[in-house]
Amino acid sequence: MSKQVKNMQIAALKSEFGSTRDFVVMGINKLDNDANGALRTNLRKKKIRLRVVKNSLARKVLGDLGMNVKGDSPLFTGMTILAFGGSSVSELSREVESELKNPKNAGTYKDKLVLKGALADGQPVSFEQALKMPTRAEAVARVVSLILSPASRLASQLKAPGANLASQIKSLSEGKETPAAAG
C-alpha cells in the first residue's frame, strides 16, 4: 500500500470516528454476507455503526485521537470490527450483546463473531466490564441522588421531633378522661 493511500485511509478513519471515545472491538471469523448485512442493518437501527479495520491503521488512528492503545494490544489481532455509536460504552455493549444473543439469530453469529473487549473513553476494558459500567443517564442519576441524600436525611431528622409531639398531642385530645383524672 502506498504512503498516499495509507494517509487517505487514516484521514477517512479519523473523520469517521470523529470525537467518538467508546468502541466495542470484535473479531470476525467466517461471517457470511447475509449475516453481516443483517447485523449491520439491525445495529444501524439502534444508531450503531460497524467498521472493519486494518489493525495497524486502527491502532495508529486511535492513538492519534488520544486513546490508550498499545502496539501489542490483544484487542487488535486477527480480523477486527469496531462498533461505535450510542451515548456510552455501556449502552453500546448492551446493544451489541442483545443483537448477538437475539433468539431470532440463534446460531447465526455463534463462533463467527468474538467479543474481544471495549474502549471506554479511550481506555481498554474487558467486554464484561463495559457491560457493567453505568450509562451516562445512570451515572448522572446516581450523582444527583448522592448529592441529595444528606439533605433529605437532615430534613427528615428536623421534622421527626415535631411530628412525634403532634402525634402525642392528637392522641391525648382524642382520648377519654381516665377515672383518676376525673376525681
Short mmCIF file of C-alpha atoms in Angstrom, two decimals:
data_model
loop_
_atom_site.label_atom_id
_atom_site.label_comp_id
_atom_site.label_asym_id
_atom_site.label_seq_id
_atom_site.Cartn_x
_atom_site.Cartn_y
_atom_site.Cartn_z
CA MET A 1 0.00 0.00 0.00
CA SER A 2 1.45 3.35 -0.94
CA LYS A 3 2.02 6.01 1.64
CA GLN A 4 -0.51 8.29 -0.07
CA VAL A 5 -3.25 5.64 0.06
CA LYS A 6 -2.43 4.86 3.70
CA ASN A 7 -2.66 8.54 4.61
CA MET A 8 -6.02 8.80 2.84
CA GLN A 9 -7.34 5.80 4.79
CA ILE A 10 -6.08 7.25 8.07
CA ALA A 11 -7.78 10.57 7.30
CA ALA A 12 -11.02 8.76 6.41
CA LEU A 13 -10.99 6.79 9.68
CA LYS A 14 -10.27 9.93 11.72
CA SER A 15 -13.18 11.77 10.15
CA GLU A 16 -15.49 8.75 10.54
CA PHE A 17 -14.66 8.25 14.21
CA GLY A 18 -14.67 11.99 14.92
CA SER A 19 -14.90 12.59 18.64
CA THR A 20 -16.04 9.04 19.46
CA ARG A 21 -14.30 7.70 22.57
CA ASP A 22 -16.25 4.46 23.10
CA PHE A 23 -15.85 1.35 20.95
CA VAL A 24 -16.64 -2.35 21.15
CA VAL A 25 -13.93 -4.44 19.49
CA MET A 26 -14.99 -7.70 17.86
CA GLY A 27 -13.17 -10.39 15.96
CA ILE A 28 -14.69 -11.80 12.82
CA ASN A 29 -14.30 -15.37 11.60
CA LYS A 30 -16.19 -16.78 8.58
CA LEU A 31 -19.19 -14.44 8.85
CA ASP A 32 -21.21 -14.83 5.67
CA ASN A 33 -22.61 -11.93 3.68
CA ASP A 34 -26.24 -12.39 4.78
CA ALA A 35 -25.35 -12.47 8.48
CA ASN A 36 -23.04 -9.47 8.06
CA GLY A 37 -25.79 -7.48 6.34
CA ALA A 38 -28.39 -8.43 8.95
CA LEU A 39 -26.05 -7.49 11.82
CA ARG A 40 -25.22 -4.12 10.27
CA THR A 41 -28.88 -3.36 9.50
CA ASN A 42 -30.12 -4.26 12.97
CA LEU A 43 -27.39 -2.25 14.70
CA ARG A 44 -27.85 0.70 12.34
CA LYS A 45 -31.49 0.92 13.54
CA LYS A 46 -30.02 1.45 17.02
CA LYS A 47 -27.61 4.11 15.65
CA ILE A 48 -24.59 1.84 15.99
CA ARG A 49 -22.15 1.54 13.14
CA LEU A 50 -19.65 -1.19 12.33
CA ARG A 51 -16.32 -0.70 10.64
CA VAL A 52 -13.89 -3.45 9.57
CA VAL A 53 -10.42 -2.03 10.15
CA LYS A 54 -6.84 -2.95 9.43
CA ASN A 55 -5.27 -3.40 12.86
CA SER A 56 -2.18 -1.28 12.27
CA LEU A 57 -4.25 1.60 10.87
CA ALA A 58 -6.77 1.33 13.73
CA ARG A 59 -4.03 1.49 16.36
CA LYS A 60 -2.49 4.49 14.59
CA VAL A 61 -5.79 6.39 14.25
CA LEU A 62 -6.97 5.64 17.79
CA GLY A 63 -3.56 6.60 19.16
CA ASP A 64 -3.69 9.87 17.20
CA LEU A 65 -7.15 10.52 18.66
CA GLY A 66 -5.64 10.30 22.16
CA MET A 67 -6.70 6.79 23.12
CA ASN A 68 -4.55 4.42 25.12
CA VAL A 69 -3.98 1.68 22.53
CA LYS A 70 -0.67 -0.14 22.73
CA GLY A 71 1.01 -1.71 19.73
CA ASP A 72 0.79 -5.19 21.24
CA SER A 73 -2.85 -4.84 22.35
CA PRO A 74 -4.74 -8.16 22.18
CA LEU A 75 -7.78 -6.20 21.01
CA PHE A 76 -6.18 -5.68 17.62
CA THR A 77 -5.21 -9.15 16.47
CA GLY A 78 -6.80 -11.06 13.61
CA MET A 79 -9.75 -9.64 11.66
CA THR A 80 -11.21 -6.73 13.63
CA ILE A 81 -14.54 -4.91 13.58
CA LEU A 82 -15.09 -1.73 15.58
CA ALA A 83 -18.64 -0.97 16.72
CA PHE A 84 -19.30 2.63 17.69
CA GLY A 85 -22.27 4.88 18.39
CA GLY A 86 -24.68 5.23 21.27
CA SER A 87 -24.28 7.52 24.24
CA SER A 88 -21.90 5.37 26.30
CA VAL A 89 -19.78 2.24 26.13
CA SER A 90 -22.28 0.51 28.41
CA GLU A 91 -25.22 1.22 26.11
CA LEU A 92 -23.13 0.24 23.09
CA SER A 93 -22.05 -3.04 24.73
CA ARG A 94 -25.59 -3.90 25.81
CA GLU A 95 -26.99 -3.30 22.32
CA VAL A 96 -24.27 -5.36 20.63
CA GLU A 97 -24.73 -8.19 23.13
CA SER A 98 -28.52 -8.16 22.77
CA GLU A 99 -28.16 -8.37 18.99
CA LEU A 100 -25.71 -11.25 19.16
CA LYS A 101 -27.87 -13.15 21.67
CA ASN A 102 -31.18 -12.40 19.95
CA PRO A 103 -33.18 -15.68 19.65
CA LYS A 104 -34.06 -14.84 16.02
CA ASN A 105 -30.36 -15.00 15.21
CA ALA A 106 -29.65 -18.18 17.18
CA GLY A 107 -26.58 -19.80 15.74
CA THR A 108 -26.05 -17.14 13.08
CA TYR A 109 -23.21 -15.42 14.92
CA LYS A 110 -22.05 -18.32 17.09
CA ASP A 111 -18.31 -18.86 16.67
CA LYS A 112 -18.31 -16.27 13.86
CA LEU A 113 -18.06 -13.14 15.98
CA VAL A 114 -15.85 -12.90 19.05
CA LEU A 115 -16.20 -10.04 21.51
CA LYS A 116 -12.59 -9.05 22.22
CA GLY A 117 -13.19 -6.10 24.52
CA ALA A 118 -14.00 -2.43 24.51
CA LEU A 119 -12.51 1.03 24.67
CA ALA A 120 -14.24 3.12 27.32
CA ASP A 121 -13.33 6.78 26.99
CA GLY A 122 -10.18 5.70 25.20
CA GLN A 123 -9.08 3.15 27.82
CA PRO A 124 -9.12 -0.59 27.07
CA VAL A 125 -11.53 -2.61 29.24
CA SER A 126 -12.94 -6.11 29.03
CA PHE A 127 -16.34 -6.55 27.45
CA GLU A 128 -17.79 -7.71 30.80
CA GLN A 129 -16.58 -4.50 32.47
CA ALA A 130 -18.10 -2.44 29.68
CA LEU A 131 -21.47 -4.15 30.23
CA LYS A 132 -21.39 -3.34 33.96
CA MET A 133 -20.49 0.34 33.53
CA PRO A 134 -23.36 2.77 34.03
CA THR A 135 -24.78 4.67 31.11
CA ARG A 136 -24.44 8.44 31.17
CA ALA A 137 -28.01 8.87 32.43
CA GLU A 138 -27.50 6.26 35.18
CA ALA A 139 -24.26 7.93 36.31
CA VAL A 140 -25.90 11.38 36.44
CA ALA A 141 -28.87 9.97 38.38
CA ARG A 142 -26.55 8.33 40.88
CA VAL A 143 -24.53 11.51 41.42
CA VAL A 144 -27.72 13.54 41.93
CA SER A 145 -29.08 11.01 44.43
CA LEU A 146 -25.78 11.05 46.34
CA ILE A 147 -25.87 14.84 46.47
CA LEU A 148 -29.49 14.96 47.62
CA SER A 149 -29.25 12.11 50.15
CA PRO A 150 -27.70 14.09 53.07
CA ALA A 151 -30.20 16.93 52.61
CA SER A 152 -33.19 14.57 52.68
CA ARG A 153 -31.87 12.82 55.80
CA LEU A 154 -31.36 16.19 57.52
CA ALA A 155 -34.88 17.30 56.62
CA SER A 156 -36.39 14.08 58.00
CA GLN A 157 -34.38 14.44 61.23
CA LEU A 158 -35.60 18.02 61.65
CA LYS A 159 -39.23 17.03 61.07
CA ALA A 160 -39.22 13.95 63.34
CA PRO A 161 -39.46 15.62 66.83
CA GLY A 162 -42.27 17.91 65.73
CA ALA A 163 -44.19 15.03 64.16
CA ASN A 164 -43.80 12.95 67.34
CA LEU A 165 -45.07 15.83 69.53
CA ALA A 166 -48.04 16.46 67.24
CA SER A 167 -48.92 12.77 67.29
CA GLN A 168 -48.87 12.66 71.11
CA ILE A 169 -51.00 15.82 71.43
CA LYS A 170 -53.54 14.42 68.98
CA SER A 171 -53.79 11.10 70.83
CA LEU A 172 -54.29 12.97 74.15
CA SER A 173 -57.00 15.21 72.70
CA GLU A 174 -58.90 12.25 71.26
CA GLY A 175 -58.59 10.06 74.35
CA LYS A 176 -61.28 9.67 77.05
CA GLU A 177 -60.77 11.01 80.51
CA THR A 178 -59.47 8.46 82.91
CA PRO A 179 -61.21 7.95 86.32
CA ALA A 180 -58.15 9.18 88.19
CA ALA A 181 -58.23 12.45 86.30
CA ALA A 182 -61.99 12.95 87.00
CA GLY A 183 -61.76 12.87 90.78
#
